[in-house]
Amino acid sequence: MSEANFTKPEQFAAIQRLLAGIKQRSAFYREKYADVDLAAIRSWEDFERLPLSEKADLRNAYPLGLQAVPDEDVVRIHSSSGTTGTPVIIPYTAGDVEDWTTMFARCYEMAGCTRLDRIQITPGYGLWTAGIGFQAGAERLGAMVVPMGPGNTDKQMQMLTDLKSTVICATSSYALLLAEEVERRGLRDKIHLRRAIIGSERWGEKMRRRIADELGVRLYDIYGLTEIYGPGIGISCQHECGMHYWDDYLHFEIVDQHTGAPVPEGEIGELVITTLRKEGAPLIRYRTHDLTRFVPGPCACGSPFPRIADILGRTDDMVKVKGVIVFPALFDEVLHKVDGASSEFQVMIDHLDGRDTVTVFFETAEGAHREGIEAEVRRRCKERIGLTVVPKAVAVGDLPRSEKKTNRLFDNRY
Ligand code: ZN
């Protein structure tokens, strides 16, 4: 498989090819860029002044307003799991399906999978993109696919043991469920898993360790979103230092979520994606609402493909307090480094006596030296986040359980 990443000029040429004639091909872009002369875009600066696109724009184009090719060129649609009313429908051409498969096969290779692997796929099949993408990529690689879909734990366990699956693909919550089930049934010595490819929702360090230990696997985070092919547009390598992404298919920008301006390299912002080759429904400067940063420099694995950090959270989870931007993952990171503090925590932001206060509740084991641990948490929050907090150690089990770090920051100021 080709391992050639794009140079900056190659990327820009791809963007110009994308923009050329897009108004003719797509009613959506005809309207969106009605006042913009796309032929006048000759530099990155010009491009970065184009308005961002939003999921709401896509929803307004329901059902097939995004389609940028004739009907006979569309071979499939996928749809985002719309929790809020109207779904987003994305049409794919045969070329789009092929490109997605190529990217996904690269993901498996990045994770060290080979033709000898047996890949058990548990994400769902259907309108939502996940399962079929995992399958197409694995078949392209030449591995053996065990196409399970989610649920039916008995059958999952049976396939893990009898077929000796070596790779499991799952969401983090489903991987955790399988790990617990392996433990409960005492199957640890009967399974042959070596790798787990986990959909990159934001998940905690404790959950990672549990899955890795119980299933006996190395974990790889895979990234993607339905609007842009689906999972498979980026994945972590064995060095676990962010996720490589395929810059010959996609252009990534990290922008200030309020101004839309690029943030300095290495700083955290919102990931914005432009598809370089997508035909059915190309997206230009699409806001993912995912918070991350570019990881500068070459990776120890030697891959030429650039990296973003693991997804740190959603822009919706981000709040500004005392002029500092905070989100749950930051506290997770701080607490992870403090001996004696567990990864269960809650952050309360209040407005008391005319000023904002941030209280960090976290669990500590019985008999721990709470004052010392609290002082350490205060010191590290100041150092890492730039924020003075009120640390409050509580007993294990005192805080409500949630695997999602996003439900841990409460802004009570308004
Ligand atoms: Zn790497």
GROMACS .gro file of C-alpha atoms and ligand atoms in nm:
model
  415
    1MET     CA    1   0.000   0.000   0.000
    2SER     CA    2   0.120   0.349  -0.080
    3GLU     CA    3   0.281   0.530   0.208
    4ALA     CA    4   0.328   0.865   0.038
    5ASN     CA    5   0.206   1.163   0.230
    6PHE     CA    6   0.139   1.494   0.054
    7THR     CA    7   0.366   1.794   0.056
    8LYS     CA    8   0.205   2.131   0.129
    9PRO     CA    9   0.198   2.230  -0.243
   10GLU     CA   10   0.045   1.892  -0.335
   11GLN     CA   11  -0.223   1.952  -0.074
   12PHE     CA   12  -0.294   2.297  -0.203
   13ALA     CA   13  -0.317   2.171  -0.561
   14ALA     CA   14  -0.571   1.913  -0.441
   15ILE     CA   15  -0.772   2.189  -0.274
   16GLN     CA   16  -0.773   2.393  -0.594
   17ARG     CA   17  -0.891   2.089  -0.789
   18LEU     CA   18  -1.168   2.045  -0.531
   19LEU     CA   19  -1.279   2.406  -0.554
   20ALA     CA   20  -1.270   2.420  -0.934
   21GLY     CA   21  -1.622   2.370  -1.060
   22ILE     CA   22  -1.768   2.279  -0.721
   23LYS     CA   23  -2.037   2.543  -0.765
   24GLN     CA   24  -2.143   2.374  -1.088
   25ARG     CA   25  -2.145   2.028  -0.931
   26SER     CA   26  -2.319   2.115  -0.606
   27ALA     CA   27  -2.626   2.325  -0.530
   28PHE     CA   28  -2.514   2.327  -0.168
   29TYR     CA   29  -2.186   2.504  -0.249
   30ARG     CA   30  -2.351   2.724  -0.512
   31GLU     CA   31  -2.556   2.871  -0.233
   32LYS     CA   32  -2.289   2.860   0.037
   33TYR     CA   33  -2.027   3.038  -0.175
   34ALA     CA   34  -2.265   3.257  -0.371
   35ASP     CA   35  -2.061   3.566  -0.282
   36VAL     CA   36  -1.717   3.405  -0.303
   37ASP     CA   37  -1.498   3.390  -0.613
   38LEU     CA   38  -1.339   3.047  -0.563
   39ALA     CA   39  -1.107   3.096  -0.861
   40ALA     CA   40  -0.942   3.380  -0.668
   41ILE     CA   41  -0.821   3.142  -0.396
   42ARG     CA   42  -0.449   3.122  -0.464
   43SER     CA   43  -0.288   3.087  -0.121
   44TRP     CA   44  -0.341   2.911   0.210
   45GLU     CA   45  -0.437   3.251   0.356
   46ASP     CA   46  -0.713   3.286   0.095
   47PHE     CA   47  -0.835   2.937   0.170
   48GLU     CA   48  -0.835   2.995   0.545
   49ARG     CA   49  -1.069   3.289   0.497
   50LEU     CA   50  -1.342   3.068   0.349
   51PRO     CA   51  -1.635   3.034   0.588
   52LEU     CA   52  -1.636   2.720   0.803
   53SER     CA   53  -1.909   2.462   0.752
   54GLU     CA   54  -2.120   2.322   1.031
   55LYS     CA   55  -2.319   2.007   1.091
   56ALA     CA   56  -2.630   2.227   1.088
   57ASP     CA   57  -2.554   2.324   0.724
   58LEU     CA   58  -2.543   1.956   0.636
   59ARG     CA   59  -2.865   1.888   0.821
   60ASN     CA   60  -3.037   2.168   0.631
   61ALA     CA   61  -2.940   1.994   0.308
   62TYR     CA   62  -3.143   1.683   0.406
   63PRO     CA   63  -3.194   1.446   0.237
   64LEU     CA   64  -2.954   1.464  -0.059
   65GLY     CA   65  -2.868   1.831  -0.091
   66LEU     CA   66  -2.498   1.759  -0.037
   67GLN     CA   67  -2.474   1.534  -0.341
   68ALA     CA   68  -2.217   1.673  -0.584
   69VAL     CA   69  -2.230   1.403  -0.855
   70PRO     CA   70  -2.504   1.273  -1.090
   71ASP     CA   71  -2.739   1.014  -0.942
   72GLU     CA   72  -2.587   0.730  -1.142
   73ASP     CA   73  -2.250   0.783  -0.972
   74VAL     CA   74  -2.381   0.732  -0.619
   75VAL     CA   75  -2.338   0.374  -0.495
   76ARG     CA   76  -2.426   0.408  -0.127
   77ILE     CA   77  -2.534   0.647   0.143
   78HIS     CA   78  -2.449   0.664   0.509
   79SER     CA   79  -2.614   0.868   0.776
   80SER     CA   80  -2.495   1.016   1.101
   81SER     CA   81  -2.670   0.887   1.409
   82GLY     CA   82  -2.873   1.201   1.461
   83THR     CA   83  -2.973   1.231   1.824
   84THR     CA   84  -3.136   1.563   1.748
   85GLY     CA   85  -3.399   1.528   1.480
   86THR     CA   86  -3.295   1.544   1.116
   87PRO     CA   87  -3.005   1.313   1.027
   88VAL     CA   88  -2.725   1.402   0.787
   89ILE     CA   89  -2.715   1.188   0.472
   90ILE     CA   90  -2.381   1.146   0.298
   91PRO     CA   91  -2.375   1.001  -0.056
   92TYR     CA   92  -2.067   0.795  -0.159
   93THR     CA   93  -1.937   0.722  -0.508
   94ALA     CA   94  -1.750   0.402  -0.591
   95GLY     CA   95  -1.433   0.613  -0.570
   96ASP     CA   96  -1.524   0.733  -0.220
   97VAL     CA   97  -1.581   0.376  -0.101
   98GLU     CA   98  -1.247   0.276  -0.254
   99ASP     CA   99  -1.064   0.567  -0.088
  100TRP     CA  100  -1.217   0.493   0.247
  101THR     CA  101  -1.114   0.128   0.216
  102THR     CA  102  -0.757   0.228   0.128
  103MET     CA  103  -0.738   0.457   0.432
  104PHE     CA  104  -0.884   0.193   0.658
  105ALA     CA  105  -0.640  -0.073   0.537
  106ARG     CA  106  -0.358   0.171   0.620
  107CYS     CA  107  -0.500   0.199   0.973
  108TYR     CA  108  -0.475  -0.176   1.020
  109GLU     CA  109  -0.120  -0.171   0.888
  110MET     CA  110  -0.030   0.114   1.122
  111ALA     CA  111  -0.164  -0.103   1.407
  112GLY     CA  112   0.065  -0.385   1.294
  113CYS     CA  113  -0.210  -0.612   1.160
  114THR     CA  114  -0.128  -0.860   0.881
  115ARG     CA  115  -0.300  -1.114   0.658
  116LEU     CA  116  -0.261  -1.368   0.937
  117ASP     CA  117  -0.481  -1.173   1.174
  118ARG     CA  118  -0.840  -1.261   1.254
  119ILE     CA  119  -1.030  -0.943   1.305
  120GLN     CA  120  -1.350  -0.948   1.510
  121ILE     CA  121  -1.562  -0.646   1.428
  122THR     CA  122  -1.817  -0.535   1.686
  123PRO     CA  123  -1.925  -0.187   1.572
  124GLY     CA  124  -2.269  -0.187   1.408
  125TYR     CA  125  -2.345  -0.229   1.039
  126GLY     CA  126  -2.603  -0.028   0.849
  127LEU     CA  127  -2.674   0.338   0.796
  128TRP     CA  128  -2.410   0.429   1.050
  129THR     CA  129  -2.071   0.386   0.887
  130ALA     CA  130  -1.864   0.197   1.137
  131GLY     CA  131  -1.893  -0.179   1.081
  132ILE     CA  132  -1.871  -0.187   0.703
  133GLY     CA  133  -1.563   0.037   0.703
  134PHE     CA  134  -1.382  -0.188   0.951
  135GLN     CA  135  -1.472  -0.485   0.733
  136ALA     CA  136  -1.371  -0.339   0.396
  137GLY     CA  137  -1.033  -0.226   0.531
  138ALA     CA  138  -0.962  -0.565   0.690
  139GLU     CA  139  -1.052  -0.748   0.369
  140ARG     CA  140  -0.831  -0.514   0.169
  141LEU     CA  141  -0.547  -0.596   0.406
  142GLY     CA  142  -0.621  -0.963   0.348
  143ALA     CA  143  -0.698  -1.057   0.707
  144MET     CA  144  -0.987  -1.283   0.808
  145VAL     CA  145  -1.292  -1.089   0.915
  146VAL     CA  146  -1.531  -1.207   1.186
  147PRO     CA  147  -1.822  -0.969   1.121
  148MET     CA  148  -2.011  -0.971   1.450
  149GLY     CA  149  -2.169  -0.632   1.496
  150PRO     CA  150  -2.256  -0.532   1.852
  151GLY     CA  151  -2.433  -0.736   2.118
  152ASN     CA  152  -2.480  -1.110   2.171
  153THR     CA  153  -2.206  -1.144   2.428
  154ASP     CA  154  -2.222  -1.524   2.435
  155LYS     CA  155  -2.149  -1.544   2.065
  156GLN     CA  156  -1.874  -1.283   2.093
  157MET     CA  157  -1.704  -1.493   2.362
  158GLN     CA  158  -1.747  -1.807   2.154
  159MET     CA  159  -1.581  -1.649   1.850
  160LEU     CA  160  -1.302  -1.503   2.061
  161THR     CA  161  -1.217  -1.845   2.199
  162ASP     CA  162  -1.304  -2.087   1.915
  163LEU     CA  163  -1.192  -1.877   1.617
  164LYS     CA  164  -0.899  -1.736   1.813
  165SER     CA  165  -0.961  -1.377   1.700
  166THR     CA  166  -0.639  -1.178   1.732
  167VAL     CA  167  -0.781  -0.828   1.683
  168ILE     CA  168  -1.096  -0.678   1.830
  169CYS     CA  169  -1.254  -0.361   1.691
  170ALA     CA  170  -1.495  -0.188   1.928
  171THR     CA  171  -1.610   0.130   2.092
  172SER     CA  172  -1.440   0.187   2.426
  173SER     CA  173  -1.757   0.112   2.620
  174TYR     CA  174  -1.816  -0.214   2.434
  175ALA     CA  175  -1.452  -0.316   2.473
  176LEU     CA  176  -1.487  -0.258   2.846
  177LEU     CA  177  -1.799  -0.472   2.856
  178LEU     CA  178  -1.617  -0.752   2.672
  179ALA     CA  179  -1.318  -0.719   2.905
  180GLU     CA  180  -1.543  -0.751   3.209
  181GLU     CA  181  -1.714  -1.051   3.056
  182VAL     CA  182  -1.380  -1.221   2.984
  183GLU     CA  183  -1.286  -1.167   3.346
  184ARG     CA  184  -1.621  -1.285   3.482
  185ARG     CA  185  -1.612  -1.605   3.275
  186GLY     CA  186  -1.244  -1.671   3.348
  187LEU     CA  187  -1.156  -1.678   2.978
  188ARG     CA  188  -0.835  -1.478   3.000
  189ASP     CA  189  -0.618  -1.781   2.910
  190LYS     CA  190  -0.852  -1.899   2.635
  191ILE     CA  191  -0.854  -1.587   2.417
  192HIS     CA  192  -0.585  -1.497   2.168
  193LEU     CA  193  -0.633  -1.122   2.126
  194ARG     CA  194  -0.324  -0.913   2.071
  195ARG     CA  195  -0.463  -0.582   1.953
  196ALA     CA  196  -0.773  -0.373   2.008
  197ILE     CA  197  -0.874  -0.097   1.771
  198ILE     CA  198  -1.094   0.140   1.961
  199GLY     CA  199  -1.318   0.413   1.827
  200SER     CA  200  -1.176   0.735   1.947
  201GLU     CA  201  -1.434   0.875   2.182
  202ARG     CA  202  -1.276   1.045   2.480
  203TRP     CA  203  -1.206   0.781   2.744
  204GLY     CA  204  -1.013   0.771   3.067
  205GLU     CA  205  -0.676   0.620   3.148
  206LYS     CA  206  -0.828   0.382   3.402
  207MET     CA  207  -1.067   0.240   3.143
  208ARG     CA  208  -0.779   0.198   2.897
  209ARG     CA  209  -0.572   0.003   3.147
  210ARG     CA  210  -0.864  -0.219   3.237
  211ILE     CA  211  -0.933  -0.309   2.873
  212ALA     CA  212  -0.566  -0.359   2.790
  213ASP     CA  213  -0.496  -0.574   3.097
  214GLU     CA  214  -0.806  -0.788   3.088
  215LEU     CA  215  -0.802  -0.856   2.715
  216GLY     CA  216  -0.422  -0.875   2.704
  217VAL     CA  217  -0.406  -0.633   2.410
  218ARG     CA  218  -0.223  -0.328   2.286
  219LEU     CA  219  -0.472  -0.047   2.221
  220TYR     CA  220  -0.496   0.167   1.909
  221ASP     CA  221  -0.721   0.471   1.886
  222ILE     CA  222  -0.891   0.509   1.552
  223TYR     CA  223  -1.042   0.838   1.442
  224GLY     CA  224  -1.317   0.940   1.206
  225LEU     CA  225  -1.663   1.084   1.168
  226THR     CA  226  -1.955   0.984   0.951
  227GLU     CA  227  -1.960   1.313   0.764
  228ILE     CA  228  -1.603   1.245   0.648
  229TYR     CA  229  -1.596   0.879   0.532
  230GLY     CA  230  -1.635   0.736   0.884
  231PRO     CA  231  -1.374   0.580   1.115
  232GLY     CA  232  -1.037   0.512   0.955
  233ILE     CA  233  -0.910   0.859   0.868
  234GLY     CA  234  -0.647   0.843   1.143
  235ILE     CA  235  -0.504   0.602   1.401
  236SER     CA  236  -0.242   0.589   1.672
  237CYS     CA  237   0.076   0.388   1.616
  238GLN     CA  238   0.260   0.167   1.864
  239HIS     CA  239   0.432   0.471   2.015
  240GLU     CA  240   0.100   0.606   2.149
  241CYS     CA  241   0.185   0.967   2.081
  242GLY     CA  242  -0.123   1.094   1.904
  243MET     CA  243  -0.289   0.972   1.585
  244HIS     CA  244  -0.142   0.975   1.236
  245TYR     CA  245  -0.385   1.098   0.970
  246TRP     CA  246  -0.387   1.058   0.593
  247ASP     CA  247  -0.298   1.400   0.460
  248ASP     CA  248  -0.311   1.283   0.098
  249TYR     CA  249  -0.688   1.244   0.144
  250LEU     CA  250  -0.765   1.507   0.405
  251HIS     CA  251  -0.646   1.852   0.502
  252PHE     CA  252  -0.657   1.919   0.876
  253GLU     CA  253  -0.659   2.262   1.039
  254ILE     CA  254  -0.669   2.344   1.410
  255VAL     CA  255  -0.850   2.669   1.471
  256ASP     CA  256  -0.960   2.891   1.753
  257GLN     CA  257  -1.319   2.782   1.801
  258HIS     CA  258  -1.438   3.140   1.854
  259THR     CA  259  -1.255   3.326   1.579
  260GLY     CA  260  -1.192   3.045   1.329
  261ALA     CA  261  -0.830   3.161   1.298
  262PRO     CA  262  -0.551   2.901   1.298
  263VAL     CA  263  -0.392   2.849   1.641
  264PRO     CA  264  -0.010   2.848   1.668
  265GLU     CA  265   0.134   2.501   1.600
  266GLY     CA  266   0.108   2.270   1.898
  267GLU     CA  267  -0.172   2.465   2.067
  268ILE     CA  268  -0.513   2.321   2.137
  269GLY     CA  269  -0.807   2.417   1.920
  270GLU     CA  270  -1.091   2.278   1.715
  271LEU     CA  271  -1.016   2.032   1.437
  272VAL     CA  272  -1.145   2.147   1.097
  273ILE     CA  273  -1.128   1.906   0.803
  274THR     CA  274  -1.134   1.949   0.425
  275THR     CA  275  -1.174   1.641   0.206
  276LEU     CA  276  -0.925   1.643  -0.080
  277ARG     CA  277  -1.072   1.365  -0.295
  278LYS     CA  278  -1.429   1.306  -0.185
  279GLU     CA  279  -1.670   1.312  -0.478
  280GLY     CA  280  -2.017   1.227  -0.347
  281ALA     CA  281  -2.024   1.489  -0.074
  282PRO     CA  282  -1.702   1.687  -0.049
  283LEU     CA  283  -1.664   1.892   0.267
  284ILE     CA  284  -1.475   2.215   0.288
  285ARG     CA  285  -1.346   2.348   0.621
  286TYR     CA  286  -1.584   2.127   0.817
  287ARG     CA  287  -1.598   2.188   1.192
  288THR     CA  288  -1.563   1.864   1.387
  289HIS     CA  289  -1.608   2.027   1.731
  290ASP     CA  290  -1.329   1.794   1.844
  291LEU     CA  291  -1.052   1.951   2.049
  292THR     CA  292  -0.697   1.850   1.972
  293ARG     CA  293  -0.360   1.989   1.865
  294PHE     CA  294  -0.099   1.906   1.605
  295VAL     CA  295   0.190   1.696   1.733
  296PRO     CA  296   0.495   1.856   1.570
  297GLY     CA  297   0.798   1.671   1.441
  298PRO     CA  298   0.856   1.320   1.309
  299CYS     CA  299   0.721   1.015   1.491
  300ALA     CA  300   0.950   0.746   1.628
  301CYS     CA  301   0.762   0.492   1.414
  302GLY     CA  302   0.903   0.653   1.100
  303SER     CA  303   0.567   0.712   0.932
  304PRO     CA  304   0.569   1.023   0.712
  305PHE     CA  305   0.206   1.097   0.797
  306PRO     CA  306   0.145   1.389   1.036
  307ARG     CA  307  -0.019   1.355   1.375
  308ILE     CA  308  -0.285   1.511   1.590
  309ALA     CA  309  -0.305   1.449   1.964
  310ASP     CA  310  -0.574   1.218   2.097
  311ILE     CA  311  -0.910   1.392   2.103
  312LEU     CA  312  -0.911   1.592   2.426
  313GLY     CA  313  -1.282   1.664   2.432
  314ARG     CA  314  -1.556   1.849   2.248
  315THR     CA  315  -1.567   2.223   2.205
  316ASP     CA  316  -1.905   2.205   2.378
  317ASP     CA  317  -1.732   2.074   2.694
  318MET     CA  318  -1.489   2.360   2.700
  319VAL     CA  319  -1.542   2.652   2.937
  320LYS     CA  320  -1.351   2.968   3.012
  321VAL     CA  321  -1.285   3.049   3.373
  322LYS     CA  322  -1.072   3.341   3.494
  323GLY     CA  323  -0.960   3.382   3.134
  324VAL     CA  324  -0.830   3.024   3.114
  325ILE     CA  325  -0.976   2.761   2.880
  326VAL     CA  326  -1.050   2.437   3.065
  327PHE     CA  327  -1.209   2.105   2.974
  328PRO     CA  328  -1.244   1.776   3.161
  329ALA     CA  329  -0.948   1.599   2.999
  330LEU     CA  330  -0.707   1.851   3.152
  331PHE     CA  331  -0.809   1.753   3.505
  332ASP     CA  332  -0.795   1.387   3.411
  333GLU     CA  333  -0.437   1.440   3.299
  334VAL     CA  334  -0.341   1.626   3.618
  335LEU     CA  335  -0.498   1.373   3.853
  336HIS     CA  336  -0.341   1.087   3.665
  337LYS     CA  337   0.001   1.218   3.765
  338VAL     CA  338  -0.075   1.259   4.135
  339ASP     CA  339   0.006   0.957   4.351
  340GLY     CA  340  -0.290   0.863   4.568
  341ALA     CA  341  -0.554   1.039   4.356
  342SER     CA  342  -0.792   0.814   4.162
  343SER     CA  343  -0.919   0.901   3.816
  344GLU     CA  344  -1.272   0.958   3.948
  345PHE     CA  345  -1.328   1.331   3.972
  346GLN     CA  346  -1.575   1.616   3.942
  347VAL     CA  347  -1.504   1.979   3.877
  348MET     CA  348  -1.748   2.243   4.000
  349ILE     CA  349  -1.724   2.597   3.872
  350ASP     CA  350  -1.916   2.848   4.081
  351HIS     CA  351  -1.949   3.221   4.107
  352LEU     CA  352  -1.920   3.310   4.475
  353ASP     CA  353  -1.874   3.652   4.636
  354GLY     CA  354  -1.811   3.818   4.303
  355ARG     CA  355  -1.550   3.577   4.170
  356ASP     CA  356  -1.524   3.244   3.994
  357THR     CA  357  -1.407   2.946   4.195
  358VAL     CA  358  -1.308   2.603   4.070
  359THR     CA  359  -1.343   2.310   4.308
  360VAL     CA  360  -1.190   1.978   4.209
  361PHE     CA  361  -1.336   1.677   4.389
  362PHE     CA  362  -1.137   1.358   4.351
  363GLU     CA  363  -1.130   1.020   4.521
  364THR     CA  364  -0.844   0.894   4.736
  365ALA     CA  365  -0.792   0.555   4.894
  366GLU     CA  366  -0.863   0.505   5.263
  367GLY     CA  367  -0.574   0.606   5.485
  368ALA     CA  368  -0.421   0.831   5.221
  369HIS     CA  369  -0.261   1.154   5.338
  370ARG     CA  370  -0.533   1.382   5.203
  371GLU     CA  371  -0.374   1.718   5.285
  372GLY     CA  372  -0.058   1.626   5.100
  373ILE     CA  373  -0.246   1.497   4.797
  374GLU     CA  374  -0.467   1.807   4.787
  375ALA     CA  375  -0.161   2.032   4.795
  376GLU     CA  376  -0.012   1.834   4.506
  377VAL     CA  377  -0.333   1.863   4.303
  378ARG     CA  378  -0.343   2.239   4.366
  379ARG     CA  379   0.019   2.277   4.262
  380ARG     CA  380  -0.019   2.072   3.943
  381CYS     CA  381  -0.343   2.244   3.838
  382LYS     CA  382  -0.163   2.577   3.868
  383GLU     CA  383   0.135   2.447   3.674
  384ARG     CA  384  -0.044   2.253   3.399
  385ILE     CA  385  -0.370   2.442   3.356
  386GLY     CA  386  -0.270   2.781   3.490
  387LEU     CA  387  -0.559   2.785   3.733
  388THR     CA  388  -0.584   2.811   4.109
  389VAL     CA  389  -0.830   2.549   4.226
  390VAL     CA  390  -0.979   2.433   4.555
  391PRO     CA  391  -0.887   2.062   4.582
  392LYS     CA  392  -1.121   1.837   4.782
  393ALA     CA  393  -1.025   1.477   4.844
  394VAL     CA  394  -1.317   1.243   4.909
  395ALA     CA  395  -1.345   0.871   4.982
  396VAL     CA  396  -1.356   0.607   4.709
  397GLY     CA  397  -1.715   0.560   4.595
  398ASP     CA  398  -1.828   0.909   4.697
  399LEU     CA  399  -1.846   1.041   4.340
  400PRO     CA  400  -2.099   0.918   4.085
  401ARG     CA  401  -1.956   0.674   3.831
  402SER     CA  402  -1.935   0.767   3.465
  403GLU     CA  403  -1.696   0.631   3.205
  404LYS     CA  404  -1.736   0.948   3.006
  405LYS     CA  405  -1.506   1.222   3.125
  406THR     CA  406  -1.731   1.475   2.961
  407ASN     CA  407  -1.991   1.453   3.235
  408ARG     CA  408  -1.747   1.567   3.496
  409LEU     CA  409  -1.727   1.939   3.462
  410PHE     CA  410  -2.018   2.143   3.593
  411ASP     CA  411  -2.044   2.511   3.525
  412ASN     CA  412  -2.283   2.649   3.788
  413ARG     CA  413  -2.214   3.016   3.715
  414TYR     CA  414  -2.517   3.091   3.503
  415ZN      ZN  415   0.394   0.693   1.475
   0.00000   0.00000   0.00000
